[in-house]
C-alpha positions as YAML, in Angstrom:
chain: A
units: angstrom
residues:
- id: 1
  name: SER
  ca: [0.00, 0.00, -0.01]
- id: 2
  name: PRO
  ca: [1.17, 3.59, -0.54]
- id: 3
  name: PRO
  ca: [2.66, 5.84, 2.13]
- id: 4
  name: ALA
  ca: [0.07, 7.20, 4.54]
- id: 5
  name: LYS
  ca: [-0.89, 10.84, 4.40]
- id: 6
  name: THR
  ca: [0.99, 11.29, 7.62]
- id: 7
  name: ASP
  ca: [4.24, 10.68, 5.77]
- id: 8
  name: SER
  ca: [6.02, 13.78, 4.56]
- id: 9
  name: ALA
  ca: [6.73, 13.99, 0.84]
- id: 10
  name: MET
  ca: [8.02, 16.56, -1.59]
- id: 11
  name: ALA
  ca: [5.48, 15.69, -4.28]
- id: 12
  name: PRO
  ca: [2.17, 13.85, -4.51]
- id: 13
  name: ILE
  ca: [2.49, 10.09, -4.88]
- id: 14
  name: GLN
  ca: [0.45, 8.31, -7.55]
- id: 15
  name: VAL
  ca: [-0.61, 4.73, -6.94]
- id: 16
  name: THR
  ca: [-2.69, 2.44, -9.13]
- id: 17
  name: SER
  ca: [-5.05, -0.08, -7.55]
- id: 18
  name: HIS
  ca: [-5.53, -3.45, -9.27]
- id: 19
  name: SER
  ca: [-9.15, -3.66, -8.18]
- id: 20
  name: THR
  ca: [-10.20, -0.34, -9.70]
- id: 21
  name: ASN
  ca: [-7.45, 0.35, -12.21]
- id: 22
  name: VAL
  ca: [-7.80, 4.00, -11.20]
- id: 23
  name: ALA
  ca: [-4.82, 6.11, -10.22]
- id: 24
  name: GLU
  ca: [-5.26, 7.67, -6.81]
- id: 25
  name: THR
  ca: [-3.22, 10.60, -5.63]
- id: 26
  name: VAL
  ca: [-2.13, 11.10, -2.06]
- id: 27
  name: GLY
  ca: [-2.35, 14.83, -1.46]
- id: 28
  name: ASP
  ca: [-1.11, 17.10, 1.30]
- id: 29
  name: PRO
  ca: [0.78, 14.89, 3.76]
- id: 30
  name: LYS
  ca: [-0.36, 16.92, 6.75]
- id: 31
  name: SER
  ca: [-4.03, 17.21, 5.86]
- id: 32
  name: SER
  ca: [-5.12, 14.10, 7.76]
- id: 33
  name: MET
  ca: [-3.25, 15.22, 10.88]
- id: 34
  name: MET
  ca: [-5.71, 18.09, 11.36]
- id: 35
  name: GLN
  ca: [-8.26, 15.59, 12.69]
- id: 36
  name: TYR
  ca: [-6.22, 14.69, 15.75]
- id: 37
  name: SER
  ca: [-5.31, 17.12, 18.51]
- id: 38
  name: ARG
  ca: [-2.37, 16.30, 20.71]
- id: 39
  name: ALA
  ca: [-4.76, 15.20, 23.51]
- id: 40
  name: LYS
  ca: [-6.50, 12.83, 21.05]
- id: 41
  name: GLN
  ca: [-3.18, 11.42, 19.93]
- id: 42
  name: VAL
  ca: [-2.22, 10.75, 23.54]
- id: 43
  name: LEU
  ca: [-5.53, 8.94, 24.12]
- id: 44
  name: LEU
  ca: [-5.04, 6.84, 20.99]
- id: 45
  name: PHE
  ca: [-1.48, 6.07, 22.05]
- id: 46
  name: VAL
  ca: [-2.72, 4.78, 25.44]
- id: 47
  name: ILE
  ca: [-5.22, 2.48, 23.69]
- id: 48
  name: MET
  ca: [-2.49, 1.26, 21.34]
- id: 49
  name: LEU
  ca: [-0.23, 0.63, 24.32]
- id: 50
  name: LEU
  ca: [-2.82, -1.52, 26.06]
- id: 51
  name: VAL
  ca: [-3.70, -3.47, 22.92]
- id: 52
  name: ASN
  ca: [0.00, -4.10, 22.32]
- id: 53
  name: VAL
  ca: [0.41, -6.07, 25.57]
- id: 54
  name: LEU
  ca: [-2.30, -8.67, 24.81]
- id: 55
  name: GLY
  ca: [-0.06, -10.95, 22.74]
- id: 56
  name: PRO
  ca: [2.90, -11.36, 25.13]
- id: 57
  name: LEU
  ca: [0.61, -11.43, 28.19]
- id: 58
  name: SER
  ca: [-1.46, -14.30, 26.78]
- id: 59
  name: THR
  ca: [1.64, -16.26, 25.75]
- id: 60
  name: GLU
  ca: [3.99, -15.92, 28.69]
- id: 61
  name: ALA
  ca: [1.59, -15.79, 31.64]
- id: 62
  name: GLN
  ca: [0.59, -19.40, 31.07]
- id: 63
  name: VAL
  ca: [4.13, -20.81, 31.13]
- id: 64
  name: PRO
  ca: [4.49, -21.27, 34.93]
- id: 65
  name: ALA
  ca: [1.04, -22.87, 35.07]
- id: 66
  name: LEU
  ca: [1.62, -25.66, 32.52]
- id: 67
  name: GLN
  ca: [2.23, -28.34, 35.14]
- id: 68
  name: ASN
  ca: [-0.88, -27.29, 37.09]
- id: 69
  name: ILE
  ca: [-2.98, -27.33, 33.93]
- id: 70
  name: ALA
  ca: [-1.80, -30.87, 33.16]
- id: 71
  name: ASP
  ca: [-2.66, -32.05, 36.70]
- id: 72
  name: ASP
  ca: [-6.03, -30.27, 36.82]
- id: 73
  name: LEU
  ca: [-7.19, -31.47, 33.39]
- id: 74
  name: ASN
  ca: [-5.75, -34.94, 33.93]
- id: 75
  name: THR
  ca: [-3.65, -34.91, 30.77]
- id: 76
  name: THR
  ca: [-0.04, -35.24, 29.66]
- id: 77
  name: SER
  ca: [2.58, -32.54, 29.37]
- id: 78
  name: GLN
  ca: [2.63, -32.93, 25.56]
- id: 79
  name: TRP
  ca: [-1.05, -31.97, 25.26]
- id: 80
  name: VAL
  ca: [-0.59, -28.98, 27.56]
- id: 81
  name: GLN
  ca: [2.44, -27.80, 25.59]
- id: 82
  name: LEU
  ca: [0.22, -27.72, 22.52]
- id: 83
  name: THR
  ca: [-1.67, -24.80, 24.05]
- id: 84
  name: ILE
  ca: [1.38, -22.59, 23.44]
- id: 85
  name: THR
  ca: [2.23, -24.10, 20.05]
- id: 86
  name: ILE
  ca: [-1.33, -23.75, 18.73]
- id: 87
  name: TYR
  ca: [-1.54, -20.22, 20.09]
- id: 88
  name: MET
  ca: [1.65, -19.09, 18.32]
- id: 89
  name: LEU
  ca: [0.65, -20.69, 15.00]
- id: 90
  name: SER
  ca: [-2.79, -19.09, 15.07]
- id: 91
  name: PHE
  ca: [-1.36, -15.76, 16.28]
- id: 92
  name: GLY
  ca: [1.06, -15.57, 13.36]
- id: 93
  name: ALA
  ca: [-1.43, -16.72, 10.73]
- id: 94
  name: SER
  ca: [-4.12, -14.28, 11.89]
- id: 95
  name: GLN
  ca: [-1.93, -11.26, 11.22]
- id: 96
  name: LEU
  ca: [-1.74, -12.21, 7.53]
- id: 97
  name: PHE
  ca: [-5.42, -11.52, 6.98]
- id: 98
  name: PHE
  ca: [-6.44, -9.10, 9.77]
- id: 99
  name: GLY
  ca: [-4.26, -6.41, 8.24]
- id: 100
  name: THR
  ca: [-6.10, -6.81, 4.96]
- id: 101
  name: LEU
  ca: [-9.46, -6.80, 6.72]
- id: 102
  name: SER
  ca: [-8.57, -3.56, 8.50]
- id: 103
  name: ASP
  ca: [-7.77, -2.01, 5.09]
- id: 104
  name: MET
  ca: [-11.08, -3.19, 3.68]
- id: 105
  name: TYR
  ca: [-13.45, -2.54, 6.62]
- id: 106
  name: GLY
  ca: [-11.56, -0.06, 8.77]
- id: 107
  name: ARG
  ca: [-9.30, -0.19, 11.85]
- id: 108
  name: ARG
  ca: [-12.00, 0.41, 14.45]
- id: 109
  name: SER
  ca: [-14.48, -2.28, 13.44]
- id: 110
  name: THR
  ca: [-11.77, -4.85, 12.83]
- id: 111
  name: LEU
  ca: [-10.17, -4.20, 16.19]
- id: 112
  name: ILE
  ca: [-13.53, -4.41, 17.96]
- id: 113
  name: VAL
  ca: [-14.18, -7.81, 16.38]
- id: 114
  name: GLY
  ca: [-10.72, -8.99, 17.45]
- id: 115
  name: LEU
  ca: [-11.25, -7.81, 21.04]
- id: 116
  name: VAL
  ca: [-14.70, -9.43, 21.22]
- id: 117
  name: ILE
  ca: [-13.12, -12.71, 20.12]
- id: 118
  name: TYR
  ca: [-10.32, -12.24, 22.67]
- id: 119
  name: VAL
  ca: [-12.64, -11.52, 25.60]
- id: 120
  name: ALA
  ca: [-15.00, -14.41, 24.78]
- id: 121
  name: THR
  ca: [-12.17, -16.93, 24.39]
- id: 122
  name: ASN
  ca: [-10.57, -15.94, 27.68]
- id: 123
  name: VAL
  ca: [-13.86, -16.93, 29.33]
- id: 124
  name: GLY
  ca: [-13.81, -20.17, 27.35]
- id: 125
  name: CYS
  ca: [-10.25, -20.94, 28.46]
- id: 126
  name: ALA
  ca: [-11.11, -20.24, 32.10]
- id: 127
  name: LEU
  ca: [-14.09, -22.62, 31.93]
- id: 128
  name: ALA
  ca: [-12.46, -25.32, 29.76]
- id: 129
  name: PRO
  ca: [-13.38, -28.78, 31.15]
- id: 130
  name: ASN
  ca: [-10.66, -30.62, 29.23]
- id: 131
  name: ILE
  ca: [-7.46, -30.05, 27.27]
- id: 132
  name: ALA
  ca: [-9.11, -30.35, 23.85]
- id: 133
  name: THR
  ca: [-11.50, -27.52, 24.66]
- id: 134
  name: LEU
  ca: [-8.70, -25.40, 26.06]
- id: 135
  name: ASN
  ca: [-6.64, -25.86, 22.87]
- id: 136
  name: VAL
  ca: [-9.56, -24.87, 20.67]
- id: 137
  name: PHE
  ca: [-10.19, -21.70, 22.67]
- id: 138
  name: ARG
  ca: [-6.48, -20.87, 22.71]
- id: 139
  name: ALA
  ca: [-6.36, -21.10, 18.91]
- id: 140
  name: ILE
  ca: [-9.32, -18.71, 18.58]
- id: 141
  name: GLN
  ca: [-7.95, -16.47, 21.33]
- id: 142
  name: ALA
  ca: [-4.74, -16.00, 19.37]
- id: 143
  name: MET
  ca: [-6.69, -14.71, 16.38]
- id: 144
  name: GLY
  ca: [-8.17, -11.94, 18.51]
- id: 145
  name: SER
  ca: [-4.74, -11.08, 19.90]
- id: 146
  name: GLY
  ca: [-3.19, -11.11, 16.43]
- id: 147
  name: ALA
  ca: [-5.82, -8.65, 15.18]
- id: 148
  name: GLY
  ca: [-4.80, -6.19, 17.90]
- id: 149
  name: MET
  ca: [-1.12, -6.56, 17.14]
- id: 150
  name: VAL
  ca: [-1.30, -5.75, 13.44]
- id: 151
  name: ILE
  ca: [-3.93, -3.00, 13.77]
- id: 152
  name: VAL
  ca: [-1.88, -1.10, 16.36]
- id: 153
  name: TYR
  ca: [0.85, -0.54, 13.79]
- id: 154
  name: ALA
  ca: [-1.74, 0.46, 11.17]
- id: 155
  name: ILE
  ca: [-3.21, 3.04, 13.57]
- id: 156
  name: ALA
  ca: [0.25, 4.42, 14.31]
- id: 157
  name: ARG
  ca: [0.73, 4.98, 10.59]
- id: 158
  name: ASP
  ca: [-2.68, 6.63, 10.27]
- id: 159
  name: VAL
  ca: [-2.44, 9.01, 13.22]
- id: 160
  name: PHE
  ca: [1.16, 10.06, 13.70]
- id: 161
  name: GLN
  ca: [3.57, 11.88, 11.42]
- id: 162
  name: GLN
  ca: [6.83, 10.12, 10.59]
- id: 163
  name: ASP
  ca: [8.95, 11.52, 13.44]
- id: 164
  name: ASP
  ca: [6.25, 11.02, 16.08]
- id: 165
  name: ARG
  ca: [5.49, 7.60, 14.66]
- id: 166
  name: THR
  ca: [9.09, 6.50, 15.08]
- id: 167
  name: ARG
  ca: [8.99, 7.48, 18.77]
- id: 168
  name: VAL
  ca: [5.62, 5.84, 19.31]
- id: 169
  name: LEU
  ca: [6.71, 2.55, 17.73]
- id: 170
  name: GLY
  ca: [9.95, 2.71, 19.72]
- id: 171
  name: ILE
  ca: [7.97, 2.97, 22.97]
- id: 172
  name: LEU
  ca: [5.66, 0.13, 21.92]
- id: 173
  name: GLY
  ca: [8.60, -2.03, 20.96]
- id: 174
  name: GLY
  ca: [10.42, -1.25, 24.21]
- id: 175
  name: LEU
  ca: [7.35, -2.08, 26.27]
- id: 176
  name: ARG
  ca: [6.94, -5.58, 24.82]
- id: 177
  name: PRO
  ca: [10.06, -7.07, 26.46]
- id: 178
  name: ILE
  ca: [8.99, -5.60, 29.81]
- id: 179
  name: VAL
  ca: [5.53, -7.16, 29.48]
- id: 180
  name: ILE
  ca: [7.09, -10.45, 28.38]
- id: 181
  name: ALA
  ca: [9.40, -10.41, 31.40]
- id: 182
  name: ALA
  ca: [6.60, -9.53, 33.82]
- id: 183
  name: SER
  ca: [4.00, -11.96, 32.43]
- id: 184
  name: PRO
  ca: [5.51, -15.19, 33.83]
- id: 185
  name: VAL
  ca: [5.82, -13.55, 37.26]
- id: 186
  name: PHE
  ca: [2.15, -12.53, 37.02]
- id: 187
  name: GLY
  ca: [1.11, -16.02, 35.83]
- id: 188
  name: GLY
  ca: [3.16, -17.78, 38.48]
- id: 189
  name: SER
  ca: [1.77, -15.60, 41.29]
- id: 190
  name: VAL
  ca: [-1.84, -16.03, 40.17]
- id: 191
  name: THR
  ca: [-1.40, -19.80, 39.77]
- id: 192
  name: ALA
  ca: [0.23, -20.15, 43.20]
- id: 193
  name: PHE
  ca: [-2.44, -18.18, 45.10]
- id: 194
  name: LEU
  ca: [-5.63, -18.48, 43.02]
- id: 195
  name: GLY
  ca: [-5.19, -21.22, 40.46]
- id: 196
  name: TRP
  ca: [-4.39, -21.25, 36.73]
- id: 197
  name: ARG
  ca: [-7.96, -20.51, 35.61]
- id: 198
  name: TYR
  ca: [-7.79, -17.08, 37.20]
- id: 199
  name: ILE
  ca: [-5.05, -16.10, 34.73]
- id: 200
  name: PHE
  ca: [-7.68, -16.13, 31.99]
- id: 201
  name: TRP
  ca: [-10.36, -14.55, 34.19]
- id: 202
  name: ILE
  ca: [-8.08, -11.61, 35.01]
- id: 203
  name: ILE
  ca: [-6.85, -11.16, 31.44]
- id: 204
  name: GLY
  ca: [-10.40, -11.44, 30.16]
- id: 205
  name: GLY
  ca: [-11.61, -8.77, 32.60]
- id: 206
  name: LEU
  ca: [-8.80, -6.40, 31.58]
- id: 207
  name: SER
  ca: [-9.45, -6.97, 27.88]
- id: 208
  name: LEU
  ca: [-13.15, -6.28, 28.44]
- id: 209
  name: LEU
  ca: [-12.28, -2.88, 29.89]
- id: 210
  name: LEU
  ca: [-10.04, -2.27, 26.89]
- id: 211
  name: LEU
  ca: [-12.91, -3.22, 24.57]
- id: 212
  name: VAL
  ca: [-15.10, -0.59, 26.25]
- id: 213
  name: MET
  ca: [-12.34, 2.00, 25.76]
- id: 214
  name: VAL
  ca: [-12.06, 1.15, 22.07]
- id: 215
  name: VAL
  ca: [-15.86, 1.34, 21.52]
- id: 216
  name: LEU
  ca: [-16.13, 4.67, 23.32]
- id: 217
  name: TRP
  ca: [-12.97, 6.53, 22.30]
- id: 218
  name: LEU
  ca: [-11.34, 5.01, 19.22]
- id: 219
  name: PRO
  ca: [-12.45, 6.73, 15.99]
- id: 220
  name: GLU
  ca: [-11.94, 5.29, 12.54]
- id: 221
  name: THR
  ca: [-8.40, 6.31, 11.68]
- id: 222
  name: LYS
  ca: [-8.03, 4.78, 8.21]
- id: 223
  name: ASP
  ca: [-7.71, 7.37, 5.44]
- id: 224
  name: PRO
  ca: [-10.47, 6.51, 2.97]
- id: 225
  name: SER
  ca: [-8.34, 7.59, 0.02]
- id: 226
  name: THR
  ca: [-5.53, 5.16, 0.83]
- id: 227
  name: VAL
  ca: [-5.29, 2.33, -1.65]
- id: 228
  name: HIS
  ca: [-5.77, -1.05, 0.00]
- id: 229
  name: ILE
  ca: [-5.68, -4.70, -0.91]
- id: 230
  name: THR
  ca: [-9.11, -5.79, -2.17]
- id: 231
  name: THR
  ca: [-8.42, -8.81, -4.36]
- id: 232
  name: ALA
  ca: [-6.45, -12.02, -4.12]
- id: 233
  name: ARG
  ca: [-4.16, -10.72, -6.85]
- id: 234
  name: ASP
  ca: [-3.28, -7.65, -4.75]
- id: 235
  name: TYR
  ca: [-2.49, -9.87, -1.80]
- id: 236
  name: PHE
  ca: [-0.26, -12.30, -3.66]
- id: 237
  name: ASP
  ca: [1.52, -9.48, -5.51]
- id: 238
  name: THR
  ca: [2.47, -8.06, -2.13]
- id: 239
  name: LEU
  ca: [3.77, -11.46, -0.96]
- id: 240
  name: LYS
  ca: [5.81, -11.87, -4.18]
- id: 241
  name: VAL
  ca: [7.51, -8.52, -3.57]
- id: 242
  name: LEU
  ca: [8.53, -9.62, -0.08]
- id: 243
  name: VAL
  ca: [9.66, -13.12, -1.05]
- id: 244
  name: LYS
  ca: [11.97, -11.69, -3.73]
- id: 245
  name: LYS
  ca: [13.91, -9.72, -1.11]
- id: 246
  name: ARG
  ca: [16.69, -12.10, -0.03]
- id: 247
  name: VAL
  ca: [17.67, -10.11, 3.06]
- id: 248
  name: PHE
  ca: [14.04, -10.01, 4.24]
- id: 249
  name: VAL
  ca: [13.61, -13.78, 3.76]
- id: 250
  name: GLY
  ca: [16.90, -14.51, 5.49]
- id: 251
  name: LEU
  ca: [16.11, -12.37, 8.54]
- id: 252
  name: VAL
  ca: [12.63, -13.86, 8.80]
- id: 253
  name: LEU
  ca: [14.06, -17.39, 8.78]
- id: 254
  name: ILE
  ca: [16.69, -16.48, 11.41]
- id: 255
  name: SER
  ca: [14.14, -14.75, 13.60]
- id: 256
  name: GLY
  ca: [11.79, -17.71, 13.29]
- id: 257
  name: ALA
  ca: [14.51, -20.19, 14.22]
- id: 258
  name: VAL
  ca: [15.51, -18.13, 17.27]
- id: 259
  name: TYR
  ca: [11.99, -17.75, 18.57]
- id: 260
  name: ALA
  ca: [11.26, -21.44, 17.87]
- id: 261
  name: GLY
  ca: [14.09, -22.26, 20.25]
- id: 262
  name: VAL
  ca: [12.78, -19.83, 22.83]
- id: 263
  name: PHE
  ca: [9.27, -21.26, 22.79]
- id: 264
  name: ILE
  ca: [10.49, -24.85, 22.78]
- id: 265
  name: MET
  ca: [12.38, -23.96, 25.97]
- id: 266
  name: PHE
  ca: [9.32, -22.35, 27.53]
- id: 267
  name: ASN
  ca: [7.18, -25.35, 26.62]
- id: 268
  name: GLU
  ca: [9.42, -27.59, 28.73]
- id: 269
  name: PHE
  ca: [10.52, -25.07, 31.35]
- id: 270
  name: SER
  ca: [7.61, -25.44, 33.79]
- id: 271
  name: PHE
  ca: [7.78, -29.25, 33.84]
- id: 272
  name: VAL
  ca: [11.55, -29.41, 34.22]
- id: 273
  name: MET
  ca: [11.81, -26.80, 36.98]
- id: 274
  name: GLU
  ca: [8.85, -28.06, 39.01]
- id: 275
  name: ASN
  ca: [9.19, -31.83, 38.55]
- id: 276
  name: ARG
  ca: [12.98, -32.23, 38.39]
- id: 277
  name: TYR
  ca: [14.20, -29.35, 40.56]
- id: 278
  name: GLY
  ca: [11.16, -28.89, 42.85]
- id: 279
  name: PHE
  ca: [10.47, -25.20, 42.12]
- id: 280
  name: SER
  ca: [7.10, -23.70, 42.97]
- id: 281
  name: GLU
  ca: [4.88, -22.00, 40.37]
- id: 282
  name: PHE
  ca: [5.86, -18.62, 41.76]
- id: 283
  name: HIS
  ca: [9.61, -19.26, 41.56]
- id: 284
  name: THR
  ca: [9.23, -20.77, 38.11]
- id: 285
  name: GLY
  ca: [7.57, -17.56, 37.02]
- id: 286
  name: LEU
  ca: [10.44, -15.53, 38.46]
- id: 287
  name: LEU
  ca: [12.98, -17.62, 36.54]
- id: 288
  name: CYS
  ca: [11.01, -17.18, 33.31]
- id: 289
  name: GLY
  ca: [10.95, -13.45, 33.90]
- id: 290
  name: ALA
  ca: [14.71, -13.44, 34.47]
- id: 291
  name: ILE
  ca: [15.31, -15.26, 31.18]
- id: 292
  name: VAL
  ca: [13.12, -12.85, 29.25]
- id: 293
  name: PHE
  ca: [14.87, -9.95, 30.99]
- id: 294
  name: GLY
  ca: [18.07, -11.34, 29.45]
- id: 295
  name: LEU
  ca: [16.40, -11.17, 26.03]
- id: 296
  name: MET
  ca: [15.51, -7.56, 26.70]
- id: 297
  name: ILE
  ca: [19.11, -6.69, 27.67]
- id: 298
  name: GLY
  ca: [20.34, -8.43, 24.51]
- id: 299
  name: SER
  ca: [18.03, -6.29, 22.40]
- id: 300
  name: VAL
  ca: [19.32, -3.08, 24.00]
- id: 301
  name: VAL
  ca: [22.97, -4.13, 23.57]
- id: 302
  name: SER
  ca: [22.30, -5.08, 19.95]
- id: 303
  name: ILE
  ca: [20.96, -1.62, 19.22]
- id: 304
  name: GLY
  ca: [24.22, -0.16, 20.51]
- id: 305
  name: PHE
  ca: [26.28, -2.50, 18.30]
- id: 306
  name: VAL
  ca: [24.21, -1.62, 15.25]
- id: 307
  name: ARG
  ca: [25.24, 2.00, 15.57]
- id: 308
  name: CYS
  ca: [28.87, 1.14, 15.01]
- id: 309
  name: MET
  ca: [28.73, -2.15, 13.05]
- id: 310
  name: ASN
  ca: [27.03, -3.60, 10.04]
- id: 311
  name: PRO
  ca: [23.60, -4.96, 11.16]
- id: 312
  name: ILE
  ca: [24.18, -8.26, 9.37]
- id: 313
  name: SER
  ca: [27.43, -8.67, 11.31]
- id: 314
  name: VAL
  ca: [25.53, -8.14, 14.55]
- id: 315
  name: VAL
  ca: [23.04, -10.82, 13.51]
- id: 316
  name: CYS
  ca: [25.91, -13.23, 12.78]
- id: 317
  name: ILE
  ca: [27.43, -12.58, 16.22]
- id: 318
  name: GLY
  ca: [24.06, -13.36, 17.77]
- id: 319
  name: ILE
  ca: [23.79, -16.64, 15.83]
- id: 320
  name: VAL
  ca: [27.24, -17.70, 17.07]
- id: 321
  name: GLN
  ca: [26.27, -16.89, 20.66]
- id: 322
  name: ILE
  ca: [23.10, -18.96, 20.37]
- id: 323
  name: PHE
  ca: [25.05, -21.88, 18.92]
- id: 324
  name: LEU
  ca: [27.66, -21.81, 21.68]
- id: 325
  name: ALA
  ca: [25.02, -21.46, 24.40]
- id: 326
  name: GLY
  ca: [23.12, -24.40, 22.94]
- id: 327
  name: ILE
  ca: [26.23, -26.60, 23.11]
- id: 328
  name: ILE
  ca: [26.71, -25.62, 26.76]
- id: 329
  name: LEU
  ca: [23.08, -26.47, 27.57]
- id: 330
  name: VAL
  ca: [23.53, -29.98, 26.16]
- id: 331
  name: VAL
  ca: [25.94, -30.78, 28.99]
- id: 332
  name: PRO
  ca: [23.88, -32.57, 31.70]
- id: 333
  name: ILE
  ca: [23.87, -31.11, 35.22]
...
């Protein structure tokens, strides 16, 4: 899709849509910004901030509770681990089409649908009588969470000019590791004192409040003159452009491999720490938080290296570190 009207440009940008075969011109880059006062932008930023935490909160908070879920639902660790695997697969897949839906039907309505799904499935997870039901609700829950994730970035593009948008996305990106680090501590504490089902009750209640905020205060931010994907041809043309970029494909594969390792570790972490080493749910959550805090520190350090080194070199250094650490972890203790 073309640059948003919030992007500065020296001249109008002409874009042709496949679905209409009509050239559309993006006009004055600052014209759409007149709709939003600074106070309104702050309110929208708060909503974006809250929506942005749903994904990591839903993923990481459950990790310390995996053993308790297995015991309560009378199932095996493999079936409980599927709750995270299914969630991540559905979360990733949902972002492929929710972005397109938000272009077609608007940010506000698409986000409301996603939040309604998210609230309802949290209730379903909390009431799940068996592991099969829990896995089904987790898969649907991830779709609602994925809708929020992709629409947040679309709203940032709609509302903020380029300089402000960079700062906003930087804050959102910086918040995610903090939420990821805090979520296992939250999940472990809730599981230890209330039980694992209350993780979903609490998250569901918070997301319901967020849904009310969106319904009351989030306007439609999509610029109606922005060209969007409306046909299958548009969609696949976009995918072809991305697949042809070798650097993009390489970084996606590397990132996927790294996060696959992280989530494989988290799938086993609760069972290993509680069954083999005798840790409580609360202490397991603290350890998960410490590990994710290490990920956050690594991200900050990497940003510093990128300023004085080639980014690809920094990625290669990270791959070597992961390889060496993996060899060390193979050694039995």
